[in-house]
Tab-separated table of C-alpha atoms in Angstrom:
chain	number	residue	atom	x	y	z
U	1481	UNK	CA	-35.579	-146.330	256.379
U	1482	UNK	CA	-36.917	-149.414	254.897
U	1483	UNK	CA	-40.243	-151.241	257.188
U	1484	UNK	CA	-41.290	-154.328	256.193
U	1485	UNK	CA	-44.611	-156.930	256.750
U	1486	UNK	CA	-44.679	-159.878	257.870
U	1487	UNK	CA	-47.621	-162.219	257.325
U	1488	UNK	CA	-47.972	-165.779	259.052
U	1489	UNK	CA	-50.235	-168.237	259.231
U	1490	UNK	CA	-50.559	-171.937	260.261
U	1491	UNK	CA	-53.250	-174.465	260.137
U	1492	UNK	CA	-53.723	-178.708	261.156
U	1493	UNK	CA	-56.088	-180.723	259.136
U	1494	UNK	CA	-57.660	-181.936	262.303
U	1495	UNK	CA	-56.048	-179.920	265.181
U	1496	UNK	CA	-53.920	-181.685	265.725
U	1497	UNK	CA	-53.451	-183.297	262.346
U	1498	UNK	CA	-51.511	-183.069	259.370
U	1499	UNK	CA	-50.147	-179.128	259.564
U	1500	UNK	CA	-48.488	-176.476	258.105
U	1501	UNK	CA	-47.416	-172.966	258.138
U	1502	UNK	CA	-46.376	-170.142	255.585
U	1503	UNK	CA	-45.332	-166.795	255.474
U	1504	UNK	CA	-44.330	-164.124	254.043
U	1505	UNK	CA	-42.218	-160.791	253.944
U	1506	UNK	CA	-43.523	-157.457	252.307
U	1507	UNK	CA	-42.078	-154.309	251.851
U	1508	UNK	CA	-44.078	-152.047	253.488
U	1509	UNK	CA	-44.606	-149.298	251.390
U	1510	UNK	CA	-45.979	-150.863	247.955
U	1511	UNK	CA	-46.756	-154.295	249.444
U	1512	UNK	CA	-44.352	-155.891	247.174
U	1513	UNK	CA	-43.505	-159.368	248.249
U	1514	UNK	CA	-39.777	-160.250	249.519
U	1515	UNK	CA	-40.096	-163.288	250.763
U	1516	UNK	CA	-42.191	-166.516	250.598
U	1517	UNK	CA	-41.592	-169.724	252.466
U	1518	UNK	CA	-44.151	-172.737	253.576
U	1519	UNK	CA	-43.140	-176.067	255.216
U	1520	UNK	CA	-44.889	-178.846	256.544
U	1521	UNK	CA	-44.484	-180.290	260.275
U	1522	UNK	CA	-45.892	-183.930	260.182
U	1523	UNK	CA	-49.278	-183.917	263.397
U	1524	UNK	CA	-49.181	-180.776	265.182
U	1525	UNK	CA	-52.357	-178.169	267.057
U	1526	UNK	CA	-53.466	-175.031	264.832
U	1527	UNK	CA	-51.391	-173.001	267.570
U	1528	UNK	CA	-48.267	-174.760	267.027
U	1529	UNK	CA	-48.192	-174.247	263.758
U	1530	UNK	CA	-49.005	-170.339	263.605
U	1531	UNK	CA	-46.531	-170.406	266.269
U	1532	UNK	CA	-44.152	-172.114	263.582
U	1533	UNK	CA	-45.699	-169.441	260.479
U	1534	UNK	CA	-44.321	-166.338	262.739
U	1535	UNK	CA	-41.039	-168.333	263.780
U	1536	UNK	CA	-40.527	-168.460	259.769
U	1537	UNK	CA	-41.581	-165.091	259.147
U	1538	UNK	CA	-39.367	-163.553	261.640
U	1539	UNK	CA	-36.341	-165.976	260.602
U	1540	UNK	CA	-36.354	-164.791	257.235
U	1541	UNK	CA	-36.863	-160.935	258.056
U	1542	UNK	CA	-33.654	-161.013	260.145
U	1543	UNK	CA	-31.913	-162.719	256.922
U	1544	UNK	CA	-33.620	-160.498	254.307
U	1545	UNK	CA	-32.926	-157.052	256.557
U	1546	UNK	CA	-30.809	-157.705	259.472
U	1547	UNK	CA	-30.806	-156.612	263.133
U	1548	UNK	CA	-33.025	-153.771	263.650
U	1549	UNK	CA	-35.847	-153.767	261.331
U	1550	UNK	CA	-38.898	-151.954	261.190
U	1551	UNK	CA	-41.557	-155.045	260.612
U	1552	UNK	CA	-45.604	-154.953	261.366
U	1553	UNK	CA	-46.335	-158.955	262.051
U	1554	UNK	CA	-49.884	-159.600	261.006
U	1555	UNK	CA	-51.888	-162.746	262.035
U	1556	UNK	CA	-54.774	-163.901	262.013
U	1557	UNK	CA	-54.405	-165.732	265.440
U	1558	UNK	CA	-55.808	-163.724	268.261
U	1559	UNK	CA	-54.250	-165.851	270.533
U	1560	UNK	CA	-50.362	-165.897	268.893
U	1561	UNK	CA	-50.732	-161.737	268.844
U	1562	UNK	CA	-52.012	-161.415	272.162
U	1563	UNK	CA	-49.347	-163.482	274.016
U	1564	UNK	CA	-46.346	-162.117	272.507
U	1565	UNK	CA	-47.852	-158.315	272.738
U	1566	UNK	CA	-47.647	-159.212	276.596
U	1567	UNK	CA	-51.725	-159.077	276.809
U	1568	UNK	CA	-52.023	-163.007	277.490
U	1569	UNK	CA	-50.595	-165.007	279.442
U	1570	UNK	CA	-49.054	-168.413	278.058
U	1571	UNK	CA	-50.940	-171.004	279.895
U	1572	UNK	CA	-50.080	-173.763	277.588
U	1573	UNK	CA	-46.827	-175.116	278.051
U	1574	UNK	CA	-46.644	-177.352	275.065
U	1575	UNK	CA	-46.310	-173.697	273.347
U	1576	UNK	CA	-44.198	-171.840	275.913
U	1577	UNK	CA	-40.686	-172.979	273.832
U	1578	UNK	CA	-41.943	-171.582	270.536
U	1579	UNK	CA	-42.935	-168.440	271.860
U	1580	UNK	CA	-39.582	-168.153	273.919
U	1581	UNK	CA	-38.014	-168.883	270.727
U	1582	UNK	CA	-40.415	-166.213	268.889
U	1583	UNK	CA	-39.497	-163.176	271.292
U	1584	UNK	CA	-36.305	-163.838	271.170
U	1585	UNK	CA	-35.940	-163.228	267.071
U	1586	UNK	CA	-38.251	-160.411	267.849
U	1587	UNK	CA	-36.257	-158.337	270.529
U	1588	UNK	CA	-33.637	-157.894	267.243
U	1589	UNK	CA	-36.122	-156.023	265.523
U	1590	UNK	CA	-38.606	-153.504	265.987
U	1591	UNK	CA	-42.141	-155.146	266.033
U	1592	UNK	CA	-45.432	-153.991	265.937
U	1593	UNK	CA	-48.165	-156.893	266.573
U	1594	UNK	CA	-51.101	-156.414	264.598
U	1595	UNK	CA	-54.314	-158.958	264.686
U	1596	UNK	CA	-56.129	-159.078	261.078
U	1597	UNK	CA	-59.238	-161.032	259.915
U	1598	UNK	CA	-58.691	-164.211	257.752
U	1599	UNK	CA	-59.536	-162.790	254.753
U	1600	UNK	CA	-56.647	-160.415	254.948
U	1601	UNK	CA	-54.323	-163.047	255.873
U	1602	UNK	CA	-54.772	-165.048	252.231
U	1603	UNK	CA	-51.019	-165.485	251.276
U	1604	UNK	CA	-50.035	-166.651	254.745
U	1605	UNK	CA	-53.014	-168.836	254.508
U	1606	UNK	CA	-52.346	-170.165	250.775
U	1607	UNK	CA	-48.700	-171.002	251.484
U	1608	UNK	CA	-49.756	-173.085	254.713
U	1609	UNK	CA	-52.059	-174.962	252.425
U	1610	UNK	CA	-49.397	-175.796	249.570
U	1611	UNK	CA	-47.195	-176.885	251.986
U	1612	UNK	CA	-49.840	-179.617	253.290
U	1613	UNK	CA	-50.704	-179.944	249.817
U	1614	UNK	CA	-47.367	-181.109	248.830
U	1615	UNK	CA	-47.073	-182.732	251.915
U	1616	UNK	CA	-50.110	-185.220	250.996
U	1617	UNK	CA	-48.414	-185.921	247.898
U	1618	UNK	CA	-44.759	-187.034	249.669
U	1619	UNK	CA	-43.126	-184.273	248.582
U	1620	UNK	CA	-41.762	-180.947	250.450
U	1621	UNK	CA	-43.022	-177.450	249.627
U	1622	UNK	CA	-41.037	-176.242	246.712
U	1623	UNK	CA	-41.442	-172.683	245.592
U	1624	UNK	CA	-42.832	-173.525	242.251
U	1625	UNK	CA	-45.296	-175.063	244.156
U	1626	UNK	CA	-46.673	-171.487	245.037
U	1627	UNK	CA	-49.641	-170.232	243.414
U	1628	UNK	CA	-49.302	-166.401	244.216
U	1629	UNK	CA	-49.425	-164.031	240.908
U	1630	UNK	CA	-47.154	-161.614	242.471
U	1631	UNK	CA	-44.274	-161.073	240.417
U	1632	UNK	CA	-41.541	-160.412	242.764
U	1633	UNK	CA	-38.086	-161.951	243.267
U	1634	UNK	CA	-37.276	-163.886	247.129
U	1635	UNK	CA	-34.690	-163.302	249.805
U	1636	UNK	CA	-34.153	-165.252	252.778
U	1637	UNK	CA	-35.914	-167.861	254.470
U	1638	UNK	CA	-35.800	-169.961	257.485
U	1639	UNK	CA	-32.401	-170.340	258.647
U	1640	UNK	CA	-31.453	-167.091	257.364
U	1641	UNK	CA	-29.921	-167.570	253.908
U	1642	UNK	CA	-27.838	-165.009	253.661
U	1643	UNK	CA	-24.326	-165.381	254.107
U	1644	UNK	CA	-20.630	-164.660	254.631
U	1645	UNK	CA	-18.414	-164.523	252.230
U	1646	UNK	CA	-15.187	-166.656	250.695
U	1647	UNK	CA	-12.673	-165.295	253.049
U	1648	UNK	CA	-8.938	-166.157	252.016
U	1649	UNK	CA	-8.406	-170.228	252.392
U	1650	UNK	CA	-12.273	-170.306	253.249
U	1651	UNK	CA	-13.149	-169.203	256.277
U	1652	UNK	CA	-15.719	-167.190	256.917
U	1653	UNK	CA	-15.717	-163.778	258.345
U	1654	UNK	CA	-16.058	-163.122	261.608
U	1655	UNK	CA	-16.934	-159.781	263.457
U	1656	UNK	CA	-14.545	-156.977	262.145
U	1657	UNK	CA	-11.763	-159.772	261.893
U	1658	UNK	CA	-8.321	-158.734	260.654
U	1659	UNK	CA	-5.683	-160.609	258.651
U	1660	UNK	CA	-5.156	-164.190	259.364
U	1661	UNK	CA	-8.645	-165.205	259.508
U	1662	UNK	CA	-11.466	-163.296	259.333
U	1663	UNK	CA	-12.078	-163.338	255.857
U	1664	UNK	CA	-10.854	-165.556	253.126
U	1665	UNK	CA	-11.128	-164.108	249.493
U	1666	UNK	CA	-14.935	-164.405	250.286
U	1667	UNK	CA	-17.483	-166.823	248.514
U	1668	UNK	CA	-20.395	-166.359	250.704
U	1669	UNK	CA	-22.526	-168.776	252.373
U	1670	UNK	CA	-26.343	-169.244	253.299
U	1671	UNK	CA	-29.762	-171.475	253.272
U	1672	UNK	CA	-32.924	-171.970	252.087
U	1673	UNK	CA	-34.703	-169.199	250.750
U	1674	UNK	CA	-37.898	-168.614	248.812
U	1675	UNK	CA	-39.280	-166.081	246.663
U	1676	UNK	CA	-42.115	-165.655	244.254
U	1677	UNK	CA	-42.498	-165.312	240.434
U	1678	UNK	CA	-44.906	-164.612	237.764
U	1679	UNK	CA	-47.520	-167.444	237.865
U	1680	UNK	CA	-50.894	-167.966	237.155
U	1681	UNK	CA	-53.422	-167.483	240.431
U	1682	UNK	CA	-54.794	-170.669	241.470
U	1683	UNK	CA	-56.700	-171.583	244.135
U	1684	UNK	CA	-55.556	-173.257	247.306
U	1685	UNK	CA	-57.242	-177.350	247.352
U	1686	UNK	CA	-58.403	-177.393	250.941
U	1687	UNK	CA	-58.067	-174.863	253.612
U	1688	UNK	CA	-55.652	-174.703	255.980
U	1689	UNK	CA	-58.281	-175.328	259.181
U	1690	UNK	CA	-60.465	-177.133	257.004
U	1691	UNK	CA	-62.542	-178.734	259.973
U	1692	UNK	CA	-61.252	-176.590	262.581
U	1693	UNK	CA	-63.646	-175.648	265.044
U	1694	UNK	CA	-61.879	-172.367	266.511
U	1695	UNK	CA	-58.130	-171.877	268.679
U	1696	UNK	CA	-58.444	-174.295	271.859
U	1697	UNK	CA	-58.796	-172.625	274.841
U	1698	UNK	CA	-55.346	-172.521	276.557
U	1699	UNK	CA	-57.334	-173.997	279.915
U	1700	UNK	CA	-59.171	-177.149	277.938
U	1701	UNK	CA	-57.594	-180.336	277.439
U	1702	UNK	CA	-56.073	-181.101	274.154
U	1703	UNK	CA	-53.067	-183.005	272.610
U	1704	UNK	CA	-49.879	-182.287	273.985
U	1705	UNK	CA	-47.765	-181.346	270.252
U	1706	UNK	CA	-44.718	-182.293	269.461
U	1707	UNK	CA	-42.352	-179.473	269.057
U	1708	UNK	CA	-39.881	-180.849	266.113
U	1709	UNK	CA	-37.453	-178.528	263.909
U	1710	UNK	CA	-39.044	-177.455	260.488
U	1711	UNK	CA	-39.617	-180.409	258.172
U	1712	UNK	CA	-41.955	-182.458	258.752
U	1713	UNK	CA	-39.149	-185.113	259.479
U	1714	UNK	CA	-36.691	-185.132	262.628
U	1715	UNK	CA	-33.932	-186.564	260.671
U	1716	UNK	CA	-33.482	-189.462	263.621
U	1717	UNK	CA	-36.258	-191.863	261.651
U	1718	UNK	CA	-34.991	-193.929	258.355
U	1719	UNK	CA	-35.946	-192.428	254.927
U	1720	UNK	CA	-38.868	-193.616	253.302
U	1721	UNK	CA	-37.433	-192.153	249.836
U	1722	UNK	CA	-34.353	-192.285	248.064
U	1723	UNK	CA	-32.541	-189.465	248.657
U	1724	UNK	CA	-31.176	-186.680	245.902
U	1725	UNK	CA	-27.143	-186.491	246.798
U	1726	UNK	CA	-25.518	-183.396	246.107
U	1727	UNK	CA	-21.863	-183.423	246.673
U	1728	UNK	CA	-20.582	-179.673	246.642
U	1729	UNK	CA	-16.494	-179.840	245.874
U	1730	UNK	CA	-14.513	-176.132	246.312
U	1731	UNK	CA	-12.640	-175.266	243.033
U	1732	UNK	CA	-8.400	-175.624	243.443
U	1733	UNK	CA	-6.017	-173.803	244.168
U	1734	UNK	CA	-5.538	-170.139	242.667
U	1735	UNK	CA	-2.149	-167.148	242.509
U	1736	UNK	CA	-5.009	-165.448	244.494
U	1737	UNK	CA	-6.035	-168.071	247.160
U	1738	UNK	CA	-2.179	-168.206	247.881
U	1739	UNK	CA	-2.328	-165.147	248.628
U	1740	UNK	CA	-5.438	-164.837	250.521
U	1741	UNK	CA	-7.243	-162.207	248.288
U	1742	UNK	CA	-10.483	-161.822	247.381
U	1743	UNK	CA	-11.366	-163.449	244.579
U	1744	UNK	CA	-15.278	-163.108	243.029
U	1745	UNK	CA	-15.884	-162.912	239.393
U	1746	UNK	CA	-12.384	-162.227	238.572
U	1747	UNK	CA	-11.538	-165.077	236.328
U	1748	UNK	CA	-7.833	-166.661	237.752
U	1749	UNK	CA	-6.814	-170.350	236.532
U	1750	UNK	CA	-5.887	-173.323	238.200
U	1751	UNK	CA	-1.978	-173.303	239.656
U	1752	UNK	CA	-0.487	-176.211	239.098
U	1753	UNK	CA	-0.729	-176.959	242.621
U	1754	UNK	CA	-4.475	-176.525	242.206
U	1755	UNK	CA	-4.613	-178.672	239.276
U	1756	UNK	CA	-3.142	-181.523	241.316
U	1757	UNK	CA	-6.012	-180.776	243.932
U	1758	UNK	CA	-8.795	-181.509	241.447
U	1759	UNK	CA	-6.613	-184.393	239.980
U	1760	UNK	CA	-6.539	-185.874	243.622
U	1761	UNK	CA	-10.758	-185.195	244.235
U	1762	UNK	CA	-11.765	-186.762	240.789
U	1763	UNK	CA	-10.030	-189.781	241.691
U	1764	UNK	CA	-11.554	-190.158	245.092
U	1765	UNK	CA	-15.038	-189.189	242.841
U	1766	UNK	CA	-14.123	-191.918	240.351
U	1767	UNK	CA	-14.752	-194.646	243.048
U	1768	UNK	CA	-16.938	-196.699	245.105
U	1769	UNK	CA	-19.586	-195.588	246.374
U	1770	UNK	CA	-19.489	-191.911	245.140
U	1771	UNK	CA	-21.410	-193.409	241.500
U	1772	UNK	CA	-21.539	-189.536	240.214
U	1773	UNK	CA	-24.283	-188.771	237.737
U	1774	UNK	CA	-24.937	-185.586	237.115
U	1775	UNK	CA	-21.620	-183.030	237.063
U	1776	UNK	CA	-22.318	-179.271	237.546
U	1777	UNK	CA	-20.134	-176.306	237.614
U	1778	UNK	CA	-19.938	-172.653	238.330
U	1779	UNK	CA	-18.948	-170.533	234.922
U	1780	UNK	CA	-15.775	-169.346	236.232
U	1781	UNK	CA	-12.906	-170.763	235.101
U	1782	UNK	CA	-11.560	-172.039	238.309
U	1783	UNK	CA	-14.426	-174.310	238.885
U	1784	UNK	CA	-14.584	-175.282	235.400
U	1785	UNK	CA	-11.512	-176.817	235.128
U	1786	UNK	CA	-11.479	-178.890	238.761
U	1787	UNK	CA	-15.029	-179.855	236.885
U	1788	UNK	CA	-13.145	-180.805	234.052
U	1789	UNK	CA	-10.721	-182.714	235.687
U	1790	UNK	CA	-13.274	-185.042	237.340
U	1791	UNK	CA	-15.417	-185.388	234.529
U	1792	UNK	CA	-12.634	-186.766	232.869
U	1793	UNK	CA	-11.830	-189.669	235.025
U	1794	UNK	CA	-15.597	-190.150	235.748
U	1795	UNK	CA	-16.620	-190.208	231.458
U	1796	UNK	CA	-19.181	-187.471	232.058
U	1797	UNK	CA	-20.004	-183.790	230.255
U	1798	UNK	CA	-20.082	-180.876	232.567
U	1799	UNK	CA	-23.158	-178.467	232.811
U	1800	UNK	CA	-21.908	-174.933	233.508
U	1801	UNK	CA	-25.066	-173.286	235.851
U	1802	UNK	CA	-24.683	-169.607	236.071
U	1803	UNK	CA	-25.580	-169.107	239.515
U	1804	UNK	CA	-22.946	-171.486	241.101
U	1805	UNK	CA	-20.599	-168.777	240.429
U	1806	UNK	CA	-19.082	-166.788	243.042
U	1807	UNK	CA	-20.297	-163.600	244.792
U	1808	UNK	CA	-19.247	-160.195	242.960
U	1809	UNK	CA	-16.945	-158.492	245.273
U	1810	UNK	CA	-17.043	-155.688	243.090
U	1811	UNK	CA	-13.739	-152.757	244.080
U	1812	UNK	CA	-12.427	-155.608	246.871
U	1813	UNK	CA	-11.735	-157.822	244.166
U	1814	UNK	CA	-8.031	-159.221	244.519
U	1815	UNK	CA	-7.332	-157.370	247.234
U	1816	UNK	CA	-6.710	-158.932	251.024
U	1817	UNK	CA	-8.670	-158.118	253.897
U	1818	UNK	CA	-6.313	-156.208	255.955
U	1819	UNK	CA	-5.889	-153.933	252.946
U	1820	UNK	CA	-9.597	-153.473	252.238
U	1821	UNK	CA	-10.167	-152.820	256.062
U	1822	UNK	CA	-7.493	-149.695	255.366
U	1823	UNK	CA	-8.923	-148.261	252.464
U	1824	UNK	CA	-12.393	-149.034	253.206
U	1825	UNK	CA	-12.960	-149.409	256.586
U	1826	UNK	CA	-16.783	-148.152	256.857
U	1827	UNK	CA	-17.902	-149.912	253.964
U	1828	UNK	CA	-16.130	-153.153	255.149
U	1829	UNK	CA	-17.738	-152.848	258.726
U	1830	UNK	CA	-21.524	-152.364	257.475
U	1831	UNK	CA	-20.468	-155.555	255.076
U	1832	UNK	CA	-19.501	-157.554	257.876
U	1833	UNK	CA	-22.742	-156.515	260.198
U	1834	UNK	CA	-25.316	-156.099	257.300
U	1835	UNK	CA	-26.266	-159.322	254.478
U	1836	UNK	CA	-27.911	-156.715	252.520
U	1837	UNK	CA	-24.691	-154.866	252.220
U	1838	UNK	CA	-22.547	-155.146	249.725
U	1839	UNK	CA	-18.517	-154.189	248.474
U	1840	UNK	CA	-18.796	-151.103	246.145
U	1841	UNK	CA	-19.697	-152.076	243.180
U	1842	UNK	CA	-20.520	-155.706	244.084
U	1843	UNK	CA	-23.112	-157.798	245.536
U	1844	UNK	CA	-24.657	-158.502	248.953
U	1845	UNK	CA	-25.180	-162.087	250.600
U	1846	UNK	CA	-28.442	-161.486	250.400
U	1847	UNK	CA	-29.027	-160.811	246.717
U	1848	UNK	CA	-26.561	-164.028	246.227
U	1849	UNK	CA	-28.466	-165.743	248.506
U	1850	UNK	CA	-31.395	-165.916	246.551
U	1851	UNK	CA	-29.407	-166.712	243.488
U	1852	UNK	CA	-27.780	-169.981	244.893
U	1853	UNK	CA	-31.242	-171.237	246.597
U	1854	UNK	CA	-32.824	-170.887	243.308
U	1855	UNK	CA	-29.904	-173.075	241.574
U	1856	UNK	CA	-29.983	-175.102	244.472
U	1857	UNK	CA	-33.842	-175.667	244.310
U	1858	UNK	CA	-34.039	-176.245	240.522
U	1859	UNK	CA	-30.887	-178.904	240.980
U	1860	UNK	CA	-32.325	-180.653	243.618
U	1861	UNK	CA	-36.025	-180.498	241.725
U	1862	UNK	CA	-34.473	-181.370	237.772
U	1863	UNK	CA	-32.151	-184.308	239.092
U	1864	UNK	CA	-34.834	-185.915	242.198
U	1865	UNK	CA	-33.115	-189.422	243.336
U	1866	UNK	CA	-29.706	-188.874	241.156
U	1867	UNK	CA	-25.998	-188.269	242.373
U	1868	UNK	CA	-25.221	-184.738	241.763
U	1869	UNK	CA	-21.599	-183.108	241.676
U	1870	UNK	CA	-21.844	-179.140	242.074
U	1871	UNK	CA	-18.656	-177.480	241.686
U	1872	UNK	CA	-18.774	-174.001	242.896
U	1873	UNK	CA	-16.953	-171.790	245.586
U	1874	UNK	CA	-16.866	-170.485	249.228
U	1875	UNK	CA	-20.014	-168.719	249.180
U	1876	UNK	CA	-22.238	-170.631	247.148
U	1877	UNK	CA	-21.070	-174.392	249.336
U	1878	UNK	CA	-21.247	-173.055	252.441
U	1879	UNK	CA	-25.038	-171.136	251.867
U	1880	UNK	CA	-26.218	-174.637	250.489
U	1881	UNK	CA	-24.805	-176.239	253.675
U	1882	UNK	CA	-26.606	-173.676	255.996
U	1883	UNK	CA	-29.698	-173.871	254.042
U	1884	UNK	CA	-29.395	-177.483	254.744
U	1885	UNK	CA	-28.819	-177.526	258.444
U	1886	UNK	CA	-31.500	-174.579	259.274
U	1887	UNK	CA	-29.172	-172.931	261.000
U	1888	UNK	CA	-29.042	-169.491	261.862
U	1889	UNK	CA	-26.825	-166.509	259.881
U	1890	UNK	CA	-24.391	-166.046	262.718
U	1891	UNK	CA	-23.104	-170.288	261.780
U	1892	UNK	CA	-21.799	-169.037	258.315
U	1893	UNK	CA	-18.994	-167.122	260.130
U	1894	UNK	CA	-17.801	-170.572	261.831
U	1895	UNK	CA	-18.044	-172.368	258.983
U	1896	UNK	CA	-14.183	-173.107	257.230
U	1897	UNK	CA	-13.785	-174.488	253.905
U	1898	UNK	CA	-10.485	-175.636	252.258
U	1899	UNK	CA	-9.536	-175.225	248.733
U	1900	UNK	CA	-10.951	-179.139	246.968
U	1901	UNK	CA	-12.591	-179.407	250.177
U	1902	UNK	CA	-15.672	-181.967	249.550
U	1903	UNK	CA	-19.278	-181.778	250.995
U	1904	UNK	CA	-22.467	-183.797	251.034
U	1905	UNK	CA	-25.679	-183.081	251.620
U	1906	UNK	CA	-29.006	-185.415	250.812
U	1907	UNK	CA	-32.350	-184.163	250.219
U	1908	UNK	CA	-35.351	-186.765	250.996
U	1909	UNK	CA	-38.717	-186.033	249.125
U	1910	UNK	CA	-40.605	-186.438	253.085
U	1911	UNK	CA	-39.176	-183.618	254.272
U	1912	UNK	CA	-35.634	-183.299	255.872
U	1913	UNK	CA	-32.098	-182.243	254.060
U	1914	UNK	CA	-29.137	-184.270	255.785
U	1915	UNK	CA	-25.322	-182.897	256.105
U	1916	UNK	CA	-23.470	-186.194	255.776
U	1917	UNK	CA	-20.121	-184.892	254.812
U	1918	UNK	CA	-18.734	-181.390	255.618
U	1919	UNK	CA	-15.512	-180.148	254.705
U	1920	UNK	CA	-13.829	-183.808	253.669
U	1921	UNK	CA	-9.764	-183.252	252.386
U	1922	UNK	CA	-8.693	-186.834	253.147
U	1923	UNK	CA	-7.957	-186.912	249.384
U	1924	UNK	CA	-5.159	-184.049	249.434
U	1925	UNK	CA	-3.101	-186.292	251.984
């Protein structure tokens, strides 16, 4: 069986001050890296934000592996290990939430707690820095932001960004669901997630406790923090940038989606029912206040041609992006659920329990999880403060719309998505990612 590392860290440039955490997921055996993710969280303590690192670290483990992991969580704070081996007691209150919130993503997996020095901490310690780095700057933590020279490929992050798949007419599958609703021909869905790639080493600009004078003593006085969400924004306060809009539209109507089979990288057209849907969303795109800029598009031919359509009435060229496409549903493809759950009922149940599972022959949420958060990353990066259309499918939407809200894996299988169905969601260079529209078919009636 597969263990895994986790390595978290989290520092304030003045404790509190301007803060940060970052972590990161290893495979246990060869140390390769899984998983990298970093964020800023505006004025917080050096404890809330390690606090914060081994939320993230632990968040992204559960969507990288599932329920049930084997994980060592290394850290560098005394004080974090201590109180969630049971050794210390919490005497701070200010920190009693996050570490309620920490055991409880622990009791799903199998933890060892493991106290390291700083110097064997450095990735951890280098991501919290980048994100206060970027931070400084007015920008987010991006992964090309990351300075590691490890040259491995991401999973999930925060929010778990693996996801569940396009079940016939969209919705998403829930427990071991039959017919009628527990799986649409699945498209899965997910959230942010990081990874790393081949770069040049570099070295971090400040540390992360530069002026830190050691952890606060749970019993002496210091600032009460402010426990906020990730981001270093609440979302409640106006933006102070102009946001990047990415409206995400589902593809029409298919033979298959009448029928409520799966349908991946099988390649059906547009019925003529479906061509009518993408007629209807490109004139609502047309309009006031929509002002589309950029059109995108999965490869496959049913999201190329509702693309088409609206590029048409909007004067615009398409960009076909490879990893818009759908998840590969590999022997499931075209078949319905109830009929998969007869001729592969094991395989279907680990699918349903396990993102890293996948249909024979296909691909798991979790590998096309890290597919659509890089597309999503490099969109949201190459078209900063422009009007984005992305037209793509069940899985892809609804993991960018998870991503988005932070929200944890077990919200992709509530999420339902109708065929044209149109989405919004705006990304703000200081810090949060806003759903504004989810789901929106007012122009099919």
């Amino acid at each position: 069986m597969t263990s895994y590392v986790i390595e978290a860290d989290g520092g304030s440039r003045g404790n509190p001050g301007p803060a940060g955490y970052g972590a990161v997921v290893k495979d246990a055996a060869d140390g390769q890296v899984l998983v990298e993710t970093a964020e800023s969280i505006g004025t917080q303590t050096n404890n809330v934000a390690e606090y914060r690192g081994l939320i993230a670290g632990l968040t992204s483990l559960l969507a990288l592996a599932g329920d049930g992991a084997q994980v060592e969580v290394r850290m560098d704070s005394k004080l974090v290990i201590e109180q969630m081996a049971g050794r210390w007691k919490i005497k701070n209150e200010g920190l009693r939430p996050l570490a309620l919130e920490a055991a409880a993503l622990a009791r799903r997996l199998r933890v060892t707690w493991r106290w390291i020095p700083r110097e064997k901490n450095k990735d951890a310690d280098r991501l919290a820095n980048e994100a206060m780095d970027a931070a400084a700057k007015g920008r987010p933590w991006r992964l090309s932001d990351s300075s590691a020279s490890s040259g491995s490929s991401g999973a999930g992050a925060p929010g778990g960004r693996s996801a569940v798949g396009e079940a016939p007419g969209g919705r998403g599958v829930s427990g071991a669901g039959g017919p009628g609703g527990r799986a649409s021909a699945p498209e899965a869905s997910g959230g942010r997630i990081s990874g790393t790639r081949d770069r040049p080493a570099q070295a971090p600009e400040t540390s992360a406790r530069a002026g830190r004078t050691g952890e606060p003593a749970e019993g002496t006085a210091q600032a009460t923090p402010t426990i906020a969400p990730p981001g270093s924004s609440t979302g409640w306060r106006p933006p102070t940038s102009t946001a990047t809009s990415l409206y995400l539209l589902r593809h029409g109507e298919t033979p298959l989606s009448i029928e409520r089979r799966f349908s991946g990288l099988g390649d059906p057209e547009l019925t003529p029912n479906g061509v009518a849907q993408a007629e209807a969303a490109a004139v609502k795109l047309a309009g006031k206040p929509y002002d589309i800029q950029v059109i995108v598009s999965s490869p496959l031919k049913r999201a190329r041609a509702t693309a088409e359509i609206v590029a048409a009435r909007t004067g615009l060229e398409v960009v076909v992006e490879e990893g818009l496409r759908e998840a590969d549903f590999g022997a499931w493809e075209g078949y319905t659920f109830t009929e998969i759950q007869r001729r592969w009922p094991d395989e279907l149940a680990a699918w349903l329990a396990d993102p890293s599972a996948a249909p024979p022959g296909g691909e798991s949420f979790g590998v096309a999880a890290r597919r659509v958060q890089a597309i999503g990353d490099l969109l949201i990066e190459r078209y900063e403060g422009r009007t984005v259309l992305a037209v793509s499918h069940v899985t892809p939407i609804k993991m960018l719309l998870q991503s988005a809200l932070l929200a944890p894996l077990g919200a992709l299988y509530r999420m339902h998505l109708d065929l044209s169905a149109l989405s919004l969601i705006e990304y703000y260079a200081d810090g949060p990612a806003v759903v504004k529209t989810f789901n929106d078919t007012s122009h099919l009636h």
